[in-house]
Coordinates of C-alpha atoms and ligand atoms in Angstrom, one line a residue:
X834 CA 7.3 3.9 22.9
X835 CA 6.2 0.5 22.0
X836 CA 3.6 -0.7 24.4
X837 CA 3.7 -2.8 27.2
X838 CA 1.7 -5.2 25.9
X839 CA 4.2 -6.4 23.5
X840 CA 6.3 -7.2 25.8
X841 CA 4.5 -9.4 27.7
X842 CA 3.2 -10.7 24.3
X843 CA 7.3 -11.4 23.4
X844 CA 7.7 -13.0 26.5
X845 CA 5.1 -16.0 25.9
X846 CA 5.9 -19.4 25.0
X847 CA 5.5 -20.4 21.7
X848 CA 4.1 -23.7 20.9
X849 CA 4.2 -25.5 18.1
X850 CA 0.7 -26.2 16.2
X851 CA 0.7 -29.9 17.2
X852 CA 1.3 -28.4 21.0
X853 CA -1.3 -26.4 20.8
X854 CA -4.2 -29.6 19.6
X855 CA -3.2 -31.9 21.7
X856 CA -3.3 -29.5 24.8
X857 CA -6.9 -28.6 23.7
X858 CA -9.5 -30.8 22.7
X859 CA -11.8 -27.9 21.8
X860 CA -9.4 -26.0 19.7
X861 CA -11.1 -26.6 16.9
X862 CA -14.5 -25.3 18.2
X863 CA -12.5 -21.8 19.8
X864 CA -11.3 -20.9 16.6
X865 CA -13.0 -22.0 13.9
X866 CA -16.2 -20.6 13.4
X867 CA -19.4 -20.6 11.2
X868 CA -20.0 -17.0 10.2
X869 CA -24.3 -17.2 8.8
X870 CA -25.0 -14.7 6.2
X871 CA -28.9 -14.8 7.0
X872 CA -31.5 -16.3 9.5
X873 CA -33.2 -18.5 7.1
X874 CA -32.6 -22.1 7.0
X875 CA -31.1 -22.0 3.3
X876 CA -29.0 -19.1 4.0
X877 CA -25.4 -19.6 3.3
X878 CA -22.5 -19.4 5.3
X879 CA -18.7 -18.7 5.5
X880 CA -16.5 -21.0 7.8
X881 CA -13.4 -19.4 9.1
X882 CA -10.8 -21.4 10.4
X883 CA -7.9 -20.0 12.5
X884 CA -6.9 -23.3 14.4
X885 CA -4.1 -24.0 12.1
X886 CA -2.4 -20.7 13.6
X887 CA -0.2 -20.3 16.7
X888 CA -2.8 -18.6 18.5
X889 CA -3.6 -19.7 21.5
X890 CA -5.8 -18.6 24.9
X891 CA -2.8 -16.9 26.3
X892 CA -2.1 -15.2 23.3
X893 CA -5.3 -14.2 22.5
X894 CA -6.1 -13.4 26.1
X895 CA -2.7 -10.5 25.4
X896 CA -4.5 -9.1 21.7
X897 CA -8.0 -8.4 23.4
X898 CA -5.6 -6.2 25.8
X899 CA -3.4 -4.2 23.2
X900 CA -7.0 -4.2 21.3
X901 CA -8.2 -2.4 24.7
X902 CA -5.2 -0.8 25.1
X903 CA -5.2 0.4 21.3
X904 CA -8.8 1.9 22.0
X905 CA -10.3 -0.9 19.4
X906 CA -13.6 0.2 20.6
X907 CA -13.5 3.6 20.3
X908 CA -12.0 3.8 16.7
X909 CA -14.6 1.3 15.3
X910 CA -17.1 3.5 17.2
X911 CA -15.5 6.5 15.1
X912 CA -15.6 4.3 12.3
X913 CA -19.1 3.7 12.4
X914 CA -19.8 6.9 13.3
X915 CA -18.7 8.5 10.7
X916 CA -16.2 10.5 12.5
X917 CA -12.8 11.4 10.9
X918 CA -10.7 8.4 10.9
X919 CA -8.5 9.6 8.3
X920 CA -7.1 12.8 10.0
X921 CA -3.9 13.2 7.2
X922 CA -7.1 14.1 4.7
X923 CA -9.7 15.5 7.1
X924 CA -12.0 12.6 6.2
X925 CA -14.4 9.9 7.8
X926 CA -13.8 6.4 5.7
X927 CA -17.8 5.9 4.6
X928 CA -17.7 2.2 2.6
X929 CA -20.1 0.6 5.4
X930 CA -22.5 3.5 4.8
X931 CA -22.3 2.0 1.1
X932 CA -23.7 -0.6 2.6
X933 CA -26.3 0.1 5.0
X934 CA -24.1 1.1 8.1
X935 CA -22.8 3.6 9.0
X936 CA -23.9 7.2 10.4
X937 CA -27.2 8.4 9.7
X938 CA -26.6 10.8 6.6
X939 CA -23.6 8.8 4.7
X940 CA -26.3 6.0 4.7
X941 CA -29.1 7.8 3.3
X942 CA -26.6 9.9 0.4
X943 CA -25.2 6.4 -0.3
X944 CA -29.0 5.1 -0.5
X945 CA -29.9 8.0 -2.9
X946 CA -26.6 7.3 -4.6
X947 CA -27.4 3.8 -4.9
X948 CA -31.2 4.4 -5.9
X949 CA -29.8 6.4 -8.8
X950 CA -27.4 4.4 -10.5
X951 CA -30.2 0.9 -9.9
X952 CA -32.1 3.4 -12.1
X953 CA -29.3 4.0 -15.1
X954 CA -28.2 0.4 -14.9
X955 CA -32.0 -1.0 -15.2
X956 CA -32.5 1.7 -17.9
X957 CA -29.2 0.7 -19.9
X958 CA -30.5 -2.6 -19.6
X959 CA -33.7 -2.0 -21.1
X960 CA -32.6 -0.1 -23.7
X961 CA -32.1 3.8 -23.1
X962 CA -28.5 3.4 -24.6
X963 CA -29.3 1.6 -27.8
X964 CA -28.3 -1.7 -27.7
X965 CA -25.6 -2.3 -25.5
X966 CA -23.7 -5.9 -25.6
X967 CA -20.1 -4.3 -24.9
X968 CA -19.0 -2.2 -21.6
X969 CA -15.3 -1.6 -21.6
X970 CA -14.7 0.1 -17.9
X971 CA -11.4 1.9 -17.7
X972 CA -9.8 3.1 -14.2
X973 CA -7.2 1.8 -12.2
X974 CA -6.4 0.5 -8.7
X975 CA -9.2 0.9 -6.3
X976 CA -11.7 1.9 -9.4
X977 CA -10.6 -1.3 -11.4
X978 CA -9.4 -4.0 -9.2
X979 CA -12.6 -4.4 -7.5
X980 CA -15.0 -4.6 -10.7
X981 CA -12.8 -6.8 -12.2
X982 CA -12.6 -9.1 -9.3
X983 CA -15.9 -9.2 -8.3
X984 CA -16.9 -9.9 -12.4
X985 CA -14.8 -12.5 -12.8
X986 CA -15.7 -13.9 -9.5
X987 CA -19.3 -13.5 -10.2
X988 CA -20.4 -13.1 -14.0
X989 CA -18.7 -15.9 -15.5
X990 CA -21.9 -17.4 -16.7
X991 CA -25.0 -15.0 -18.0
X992 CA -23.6 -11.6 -18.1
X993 CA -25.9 -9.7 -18.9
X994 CA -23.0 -7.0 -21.0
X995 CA -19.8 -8.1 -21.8
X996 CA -17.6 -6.1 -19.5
X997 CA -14.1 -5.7 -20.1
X998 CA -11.7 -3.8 -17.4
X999 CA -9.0 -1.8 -18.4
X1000 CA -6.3 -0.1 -16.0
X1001 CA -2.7 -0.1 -18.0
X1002 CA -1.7 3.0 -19.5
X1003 CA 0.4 0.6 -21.6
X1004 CA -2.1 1.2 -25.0
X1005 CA -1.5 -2.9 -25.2
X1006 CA -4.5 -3.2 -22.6
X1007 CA -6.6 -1.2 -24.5
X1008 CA -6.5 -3.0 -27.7
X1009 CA -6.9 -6.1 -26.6
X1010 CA -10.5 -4.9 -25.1
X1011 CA -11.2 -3.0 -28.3
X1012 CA -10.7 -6.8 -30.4
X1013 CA -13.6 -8.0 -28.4
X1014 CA -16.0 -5.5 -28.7
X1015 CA -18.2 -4.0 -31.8
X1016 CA -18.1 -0.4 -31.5
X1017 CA -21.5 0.3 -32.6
X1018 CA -22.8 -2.0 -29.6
X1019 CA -19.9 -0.6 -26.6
X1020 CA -20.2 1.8 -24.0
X1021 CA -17.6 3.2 -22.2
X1022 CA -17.5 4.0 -17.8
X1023 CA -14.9 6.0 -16.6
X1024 CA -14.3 5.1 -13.3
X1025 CA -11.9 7.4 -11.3
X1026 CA -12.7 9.3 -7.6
X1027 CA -10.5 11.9 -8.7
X1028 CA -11.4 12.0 -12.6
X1029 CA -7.4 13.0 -12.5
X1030 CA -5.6 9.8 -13.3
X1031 CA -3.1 10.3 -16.5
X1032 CA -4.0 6.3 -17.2
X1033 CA -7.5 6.4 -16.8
X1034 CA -7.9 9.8 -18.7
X1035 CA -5.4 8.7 -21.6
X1036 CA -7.4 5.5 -21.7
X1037 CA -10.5 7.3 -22.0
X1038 CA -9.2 9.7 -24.3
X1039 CA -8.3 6.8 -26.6
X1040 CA -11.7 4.7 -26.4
X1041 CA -13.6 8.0 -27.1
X1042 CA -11.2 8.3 -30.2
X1043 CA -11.7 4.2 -31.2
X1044 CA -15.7 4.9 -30.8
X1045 CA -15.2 7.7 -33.2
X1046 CA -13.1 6.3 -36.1
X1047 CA -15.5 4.0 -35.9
X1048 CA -18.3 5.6 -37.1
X1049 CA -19.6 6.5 -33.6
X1050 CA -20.8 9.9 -33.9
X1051 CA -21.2 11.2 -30.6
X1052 CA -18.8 9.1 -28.5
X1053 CA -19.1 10.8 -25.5
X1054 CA -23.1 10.3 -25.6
X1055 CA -22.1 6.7 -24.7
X1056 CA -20.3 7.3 -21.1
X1057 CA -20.9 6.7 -18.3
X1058 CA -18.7 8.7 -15.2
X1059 CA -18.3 7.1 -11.6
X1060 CA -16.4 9.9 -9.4
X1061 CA -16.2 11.6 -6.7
X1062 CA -15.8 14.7 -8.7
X1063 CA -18.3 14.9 -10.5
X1064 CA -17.5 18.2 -11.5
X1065 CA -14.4 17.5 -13.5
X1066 CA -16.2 14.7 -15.2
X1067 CA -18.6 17.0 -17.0
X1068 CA -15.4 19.8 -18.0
X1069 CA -14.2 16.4 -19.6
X1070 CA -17.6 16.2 -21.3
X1071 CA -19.8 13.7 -19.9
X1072 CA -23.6 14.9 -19.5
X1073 CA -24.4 15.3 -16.2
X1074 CA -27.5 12.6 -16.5
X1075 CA -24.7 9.4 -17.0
X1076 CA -22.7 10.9 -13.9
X1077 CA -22.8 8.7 -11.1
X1078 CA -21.5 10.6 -8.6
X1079 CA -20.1 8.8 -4.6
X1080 CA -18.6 10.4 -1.6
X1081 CA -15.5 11.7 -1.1
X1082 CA -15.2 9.8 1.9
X1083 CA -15.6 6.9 0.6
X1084 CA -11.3 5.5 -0.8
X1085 CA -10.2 4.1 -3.7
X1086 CA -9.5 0.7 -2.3
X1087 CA -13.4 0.5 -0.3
X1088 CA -15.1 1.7 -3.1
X1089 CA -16.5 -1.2 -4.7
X1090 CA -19.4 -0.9 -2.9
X1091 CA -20.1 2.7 -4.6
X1092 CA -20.8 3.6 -8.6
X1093 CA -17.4 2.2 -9.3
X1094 CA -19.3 -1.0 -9.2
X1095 CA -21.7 -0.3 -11.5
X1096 CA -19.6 -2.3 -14.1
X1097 CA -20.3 -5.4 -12.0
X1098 CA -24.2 -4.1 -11.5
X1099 CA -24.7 -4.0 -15.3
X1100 CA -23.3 -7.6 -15.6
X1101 CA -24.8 -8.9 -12.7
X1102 CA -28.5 -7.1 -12.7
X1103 CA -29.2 -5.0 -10.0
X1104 CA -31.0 -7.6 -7.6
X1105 CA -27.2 -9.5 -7.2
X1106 CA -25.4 -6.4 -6.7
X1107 CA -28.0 -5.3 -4.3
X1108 CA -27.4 -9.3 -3.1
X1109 CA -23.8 -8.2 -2.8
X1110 CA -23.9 -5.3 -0.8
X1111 CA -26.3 -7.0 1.8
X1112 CA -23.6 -9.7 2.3
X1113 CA -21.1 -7.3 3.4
X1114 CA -23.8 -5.2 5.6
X1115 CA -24.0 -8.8 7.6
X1116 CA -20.1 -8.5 8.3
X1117 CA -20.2 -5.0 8.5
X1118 CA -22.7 -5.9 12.1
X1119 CA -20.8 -8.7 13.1
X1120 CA -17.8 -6.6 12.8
X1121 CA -19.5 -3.3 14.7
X1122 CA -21.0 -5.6 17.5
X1123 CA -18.8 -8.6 18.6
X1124 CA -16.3 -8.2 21.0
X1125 CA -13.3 -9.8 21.1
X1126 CA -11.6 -12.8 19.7
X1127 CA -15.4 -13.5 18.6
X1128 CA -15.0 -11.5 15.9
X1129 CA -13.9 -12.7 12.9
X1130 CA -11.5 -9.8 11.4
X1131 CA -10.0 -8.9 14.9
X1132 CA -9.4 -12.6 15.3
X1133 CA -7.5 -12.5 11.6
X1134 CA -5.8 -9.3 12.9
X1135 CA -4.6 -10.9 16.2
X1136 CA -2.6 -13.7 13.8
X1137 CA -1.1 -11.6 11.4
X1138 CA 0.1 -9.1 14.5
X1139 CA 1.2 -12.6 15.6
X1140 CA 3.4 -13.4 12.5
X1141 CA 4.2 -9.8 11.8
X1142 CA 5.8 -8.6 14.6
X1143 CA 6.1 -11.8 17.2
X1144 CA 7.6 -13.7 14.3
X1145 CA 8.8 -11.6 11.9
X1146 CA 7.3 -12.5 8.8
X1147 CA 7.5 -10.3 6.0
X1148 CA 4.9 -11.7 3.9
X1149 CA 1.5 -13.2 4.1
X1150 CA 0.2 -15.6 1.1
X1151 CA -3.1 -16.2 -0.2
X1152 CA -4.3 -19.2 -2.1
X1153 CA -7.9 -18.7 -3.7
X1154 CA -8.6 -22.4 -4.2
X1155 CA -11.4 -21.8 -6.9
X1156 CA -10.7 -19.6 -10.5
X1157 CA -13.6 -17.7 -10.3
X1158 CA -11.3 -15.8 -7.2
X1159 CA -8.3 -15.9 -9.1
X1160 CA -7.8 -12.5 -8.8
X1161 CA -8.7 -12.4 -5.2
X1162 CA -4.9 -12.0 -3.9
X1163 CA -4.4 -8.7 -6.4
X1164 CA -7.1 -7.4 -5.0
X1165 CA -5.9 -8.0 -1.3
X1166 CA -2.6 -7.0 -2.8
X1167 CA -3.7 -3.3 -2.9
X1168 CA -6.5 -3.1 -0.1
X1169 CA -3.8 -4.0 2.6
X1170 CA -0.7 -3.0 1.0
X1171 CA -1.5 0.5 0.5
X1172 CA -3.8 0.5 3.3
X1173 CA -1.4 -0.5 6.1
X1174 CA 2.3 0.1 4.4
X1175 CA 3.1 2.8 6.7
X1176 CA 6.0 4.1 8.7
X1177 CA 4.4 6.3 10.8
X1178 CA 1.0 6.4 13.5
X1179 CA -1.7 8.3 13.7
X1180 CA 0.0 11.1 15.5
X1181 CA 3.1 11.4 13.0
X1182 CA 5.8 9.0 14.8
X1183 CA 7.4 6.9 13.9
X1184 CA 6.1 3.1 13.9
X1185 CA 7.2 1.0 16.7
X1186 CA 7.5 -2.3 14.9
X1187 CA 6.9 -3.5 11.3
X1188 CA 3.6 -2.9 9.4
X1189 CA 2.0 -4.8 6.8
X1190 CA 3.7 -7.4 5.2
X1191 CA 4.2 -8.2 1.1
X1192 CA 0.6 -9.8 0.2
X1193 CA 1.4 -12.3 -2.3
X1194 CA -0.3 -15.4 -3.5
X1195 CA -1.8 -16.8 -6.4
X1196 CA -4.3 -19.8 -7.6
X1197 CA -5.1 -23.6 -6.4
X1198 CA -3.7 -25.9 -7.2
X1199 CA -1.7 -24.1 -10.0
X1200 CA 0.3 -22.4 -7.4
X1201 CA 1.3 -25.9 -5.8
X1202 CA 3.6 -26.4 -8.8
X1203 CA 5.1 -23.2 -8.6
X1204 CA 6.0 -21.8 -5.4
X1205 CA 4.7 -24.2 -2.7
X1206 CA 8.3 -25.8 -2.8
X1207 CA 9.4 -22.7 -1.0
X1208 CA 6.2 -22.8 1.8
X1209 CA 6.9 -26.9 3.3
X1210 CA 10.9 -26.2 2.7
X1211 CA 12.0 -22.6 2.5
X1212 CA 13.7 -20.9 5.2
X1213 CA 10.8 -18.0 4.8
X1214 CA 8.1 -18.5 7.5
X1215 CA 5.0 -17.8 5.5
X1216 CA 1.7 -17.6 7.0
X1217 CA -1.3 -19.1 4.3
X1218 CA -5.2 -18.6 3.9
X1219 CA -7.0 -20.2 1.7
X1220 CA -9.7 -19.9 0.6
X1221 CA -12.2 -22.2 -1.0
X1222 CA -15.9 -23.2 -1.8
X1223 CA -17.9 -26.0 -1.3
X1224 CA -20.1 -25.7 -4.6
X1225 CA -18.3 -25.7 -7.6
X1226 CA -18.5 -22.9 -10.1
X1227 CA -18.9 -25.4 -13.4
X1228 CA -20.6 -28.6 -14.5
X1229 CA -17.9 -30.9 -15.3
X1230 CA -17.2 -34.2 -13.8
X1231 CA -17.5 -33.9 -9.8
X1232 CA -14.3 -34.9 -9.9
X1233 CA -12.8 -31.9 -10.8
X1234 CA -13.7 -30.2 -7.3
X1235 CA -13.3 -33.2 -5.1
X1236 CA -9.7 -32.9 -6.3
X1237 CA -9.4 -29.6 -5.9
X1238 CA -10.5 -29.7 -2.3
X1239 CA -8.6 -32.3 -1.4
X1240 CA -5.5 -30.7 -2.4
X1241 CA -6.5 -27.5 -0.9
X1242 CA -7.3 -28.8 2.4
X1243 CA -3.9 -31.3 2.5
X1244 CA -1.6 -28.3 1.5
X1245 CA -3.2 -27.2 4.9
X1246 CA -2.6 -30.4 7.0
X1247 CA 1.1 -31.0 5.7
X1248 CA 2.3 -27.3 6.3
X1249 CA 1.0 -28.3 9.7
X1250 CA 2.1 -31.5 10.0
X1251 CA 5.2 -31.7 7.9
X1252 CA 7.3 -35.2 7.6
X1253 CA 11.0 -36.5 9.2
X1254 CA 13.6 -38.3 7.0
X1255 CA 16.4 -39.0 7.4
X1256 CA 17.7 -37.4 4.3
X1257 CA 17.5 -33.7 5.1
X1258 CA 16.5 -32.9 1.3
X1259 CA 13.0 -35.1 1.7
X1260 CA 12.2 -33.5 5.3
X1261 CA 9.5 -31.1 5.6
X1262 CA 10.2 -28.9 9.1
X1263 CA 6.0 -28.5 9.4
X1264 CA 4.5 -26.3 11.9
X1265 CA 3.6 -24.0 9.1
X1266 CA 0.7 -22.0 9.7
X1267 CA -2.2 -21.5 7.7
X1268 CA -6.0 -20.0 8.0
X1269 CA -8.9 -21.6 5.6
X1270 CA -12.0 -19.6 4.6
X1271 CA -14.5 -22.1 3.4
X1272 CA -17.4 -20.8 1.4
X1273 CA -20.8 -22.4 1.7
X1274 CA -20.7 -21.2 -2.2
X1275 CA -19.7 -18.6 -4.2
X1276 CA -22.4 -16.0 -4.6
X1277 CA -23.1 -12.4 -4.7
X1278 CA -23.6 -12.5 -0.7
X1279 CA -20.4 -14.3 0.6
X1280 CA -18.5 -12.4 -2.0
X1281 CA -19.6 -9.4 -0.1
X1282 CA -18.9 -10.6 3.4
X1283 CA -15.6 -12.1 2.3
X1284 CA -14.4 -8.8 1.3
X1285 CA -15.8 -6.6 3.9
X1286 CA -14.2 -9.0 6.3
X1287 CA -10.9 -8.1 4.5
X1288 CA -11.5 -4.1 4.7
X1289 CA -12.3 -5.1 8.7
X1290 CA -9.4 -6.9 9.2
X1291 CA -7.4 -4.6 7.5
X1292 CA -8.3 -1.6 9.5
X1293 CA -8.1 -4.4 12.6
X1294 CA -4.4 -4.4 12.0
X1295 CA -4.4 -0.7 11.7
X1296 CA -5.6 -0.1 14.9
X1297 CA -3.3 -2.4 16.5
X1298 CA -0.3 -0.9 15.6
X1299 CA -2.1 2.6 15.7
X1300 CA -1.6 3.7 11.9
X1301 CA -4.3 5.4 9.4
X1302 CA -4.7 3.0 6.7
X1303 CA -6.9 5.4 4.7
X1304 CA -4.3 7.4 3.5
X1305 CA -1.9 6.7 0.4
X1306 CA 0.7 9.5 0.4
X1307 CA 3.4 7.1 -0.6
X1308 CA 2.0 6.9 -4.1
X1309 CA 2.2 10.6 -5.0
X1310 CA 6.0 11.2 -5.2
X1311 CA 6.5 9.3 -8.2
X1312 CA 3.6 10.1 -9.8
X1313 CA 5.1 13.7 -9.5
X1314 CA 8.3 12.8 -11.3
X1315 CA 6.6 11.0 -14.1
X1316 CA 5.0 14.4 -14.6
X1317 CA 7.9 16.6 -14.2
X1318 CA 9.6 14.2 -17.1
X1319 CA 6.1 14.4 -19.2
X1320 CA 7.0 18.4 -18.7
X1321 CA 10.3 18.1 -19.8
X1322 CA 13.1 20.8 -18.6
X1323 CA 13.6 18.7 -15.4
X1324 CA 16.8 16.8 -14.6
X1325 CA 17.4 13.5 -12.9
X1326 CA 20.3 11.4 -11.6
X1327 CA 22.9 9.6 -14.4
X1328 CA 21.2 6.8 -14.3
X1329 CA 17.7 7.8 -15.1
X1330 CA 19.1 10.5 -17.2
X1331 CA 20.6 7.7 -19.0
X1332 CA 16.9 5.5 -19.4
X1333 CA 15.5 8.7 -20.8
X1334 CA 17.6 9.0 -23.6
X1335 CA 17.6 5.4 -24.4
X1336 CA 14.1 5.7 -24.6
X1337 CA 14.2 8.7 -26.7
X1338 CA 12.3 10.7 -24.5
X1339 CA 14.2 13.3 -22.9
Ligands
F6P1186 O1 -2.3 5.9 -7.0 C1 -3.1 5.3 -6.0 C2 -4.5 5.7 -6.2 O2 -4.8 6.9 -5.7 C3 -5.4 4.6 -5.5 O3 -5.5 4.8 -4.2 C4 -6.7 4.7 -6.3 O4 -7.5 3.6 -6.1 C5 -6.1 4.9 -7.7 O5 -5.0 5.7 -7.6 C6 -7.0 5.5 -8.7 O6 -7.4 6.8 -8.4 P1 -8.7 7.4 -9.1 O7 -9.9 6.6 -8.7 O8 -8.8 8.8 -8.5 O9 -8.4 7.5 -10.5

């Protein structure tokens, strides 16, 4: 039974944007706010600014009661807590204990955790592993798509190793990492919770065979394993001394925050992921102890319900207006997408309206070349964030990021604004929505808070439609057949009978 609230939420007028400013003067000041990552005066901040959404007091006024309705309260509280908010698996979801928050004992075994691997990265760096230059890091979704994000985001200039992520099983990732690395200098982390993933493990299999053809004589002496099963890692044969172990509670797609990021804290040094982890703590509290539309990823959470289910938009695009978050939306891509692509509640019925839509998005202003024709013209409603910083990320000419704002920020205005002609080719309808997260700067800190305010709105929009989203069951089935054809003896329909023999592998 869909709940009452959305009914009267259905029943509300819908103004457009330009409505909405001109009937408040303090719109801006209701919903765009300055989110402080620290008391001190140089501290930096993160500006998030909903106004260019259809929200508006009634609206918002209706969310805060299907929040209340939803029990928002109590399953943050359980989240918190450390209860089990992932019933389907018998599991609490511990990535703010990563952090710092969280119930008692996830906080201190992710402390011990932590103190552990800040010990192997700082003696890697000093030299306990020979000389290190290389780190090629295989794994894949949740134990790749992180480091790699948050690397690329954040170790662009000074790495202290030269860390290259691998997650294809297609053998053409592989090599490409193995061209930019001397074997005599690489180590190798395999990153998987379940140390059971037929990419990761092939891929490992293979670097431990490239290490030894080339002249490496005990390959395995140079791993490192970040799992959750820590067991399995040392039948595979990684000494138990390079295993760095993390809880079972915490998921693939939140566990950046765990040894899967040791990648990042051997190119960053352990003081900037230590940085890192202490900007999403600072969400992780405004998240646990603001009520309301005051905070920041139910706010995000009340929009998308908005253009989800009020009007029906299947997909929500992200623009990171700076490279060094170019892979930002991927990322996004599988924290929501798997999180919150569900059919079913919490209590095994079925959904009562549409879940997550298709995350999609790319890089400013490249993207404005490519697919922005279809945002100002296309008969697609889209709701937009982007997300930018204030201090560039290189030394060129200032130029280069006065530009790139500027285009970021007017992408913004004419989806809002759009233009009338009379020729119905040249007019843009407007009244596009869009959010923009403006970083103070890119840094190890707002990093953190921007994605733990991602992982909070995500599980925002979970409670709101009343869904787990830390369960993934949808990804097994195939995986399943892919091993029943590895088998062989199994048969399939004509036409993948058909691919098979094409292939040559049935
Ligand atoms: O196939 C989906 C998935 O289970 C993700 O949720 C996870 O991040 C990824 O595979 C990798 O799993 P693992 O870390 O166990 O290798």
């Amino acid at each position: 039974m869909r709940n009452a609230v959305w009914e009267k939420l259905e029943r509300l007028e819908k103004p457009t944007l330009a409505r909405l400013f001109a009937a408040d003067p303090d719109r801006l000041a209701a919903f765009a706010t300055r989110f402080e990552l620290g008391e001190e005066e140089n501290s930096s901040a993160i500006r998030f600014d909903w106004s260019k959404t259809h929200l508006d007091a009634a609206h918002v006024a209706l969310f805060e009661e299907l929040a209340g309705a939803m029990d928002f309260s109590g399953r943050r509280a359980a989240l918190f807590a450390g209860e089990i908010v992932n019933p389907t698996e018998g599991r609490a979801a511990a990535h703010t204990a990563q952090r710092g928050i969280g119930e008692d004992e996830s906080v201190a075994l992710a402390a011990e955790y932590h103190h552990r691997m800040a010990a192997i990265v700082e003696a890697i760096h000093r030299g306990a592993m020979g000389d290190v230059k290389h780190l090629i890091h295989v794994g894949i979704g949740g134990s790749a798509l992180g480091p790699a994000l948050a690397i690329d985001a954040l170790a662009r200039d000074g790495a202290m190793v030269d860390v290259h992520v691998v997650s294809n099983i297609d053998g053409s990732a592989l090599e490409r990492a193995f061209a930019a690395c001397d074997p005599e200098t690489t180590m190798l982390a395999v990153a998987s919770k379940t140390f059971t993933t037929i990419e990761t493990m092939t891929n490992a299999e293979s670097a431990i065979e490239w290490l030894r053809e080339n002249g490496v004589d005990d390959p395995y002496g140079r791993v490192v394993a970040l799992t959750a099963s820590p067991e399995k890692a040392m039948e595979w044969g990684v000494d138990e001394t390079r295993i760095l172990p993390f809880s079972e509670s915490v998921g693939g797609r939140y566990s950046l925050w765990s040894s899967i990021g040791f990648p990042v804290a051997m190119a960053l040094g352990w003081p900037d992921f230590a940085e890192f982890l202490a900007g999403a703590a600072a969400m992780d509290v405004h998240f646990r102890d603001t009520d309301g539309m005051a905070n920041l990823p139910l706010r995000a959470a009340f929009a998308d319900q908005y253009y989800t289910r009020l009007r029906g938009c299947q997909t929500r695009a992200v623009f990171a207006y700076d490279e060094r978050l170019a892979l930002l939306p991927d990322y996004l891509q599988q924290l929501e997408m798997e999180s919150n692509g569900k059919s079913v509640k919490l209590d095994g019925s079925p959904v009562d309206g549409p879940t997550a839509p298709i995350t999609w998005g790319g890089v400013g202003t490249d993207a404005q070349h490519a697919v922005f024709q279809l945002l100002h013209q296309g008969t697609n409603l889209v709701p937009v964030d982007f997300i930018a910083a204030i201090v560039p990320g290189h030394d060129l000419d200032p130029a280069h990021h006065r530009i790139l704002l500027s285009n970021c920020f007017a992408q913004g205005a004419a989806l809002m604004a759009g233009k009338a002609s009379e020729d119905p080719a040249r007019a843009y309808p407007g009244d596009r929505p869009s959010a923009t997260i403006l970083l103070d700067e890119v840094s190890p800190a707002t990093f953190g808070a921007l994605i733990a305010f991602h992982e909070h709105r995500t599980f925002a929009n979970a409670v709101l439609m009343g869904i787990n989203p830390f369960d993934q069951f949808g990804v097994e089935l195939g995986k399943e057949i892919a091993k029943q054809i590895e088998k062989g003896g199994a048969s399939f329909d004509p036409s993948t009978e058909a691919l098979l023999a094409l292939a040559g592998i049935s």
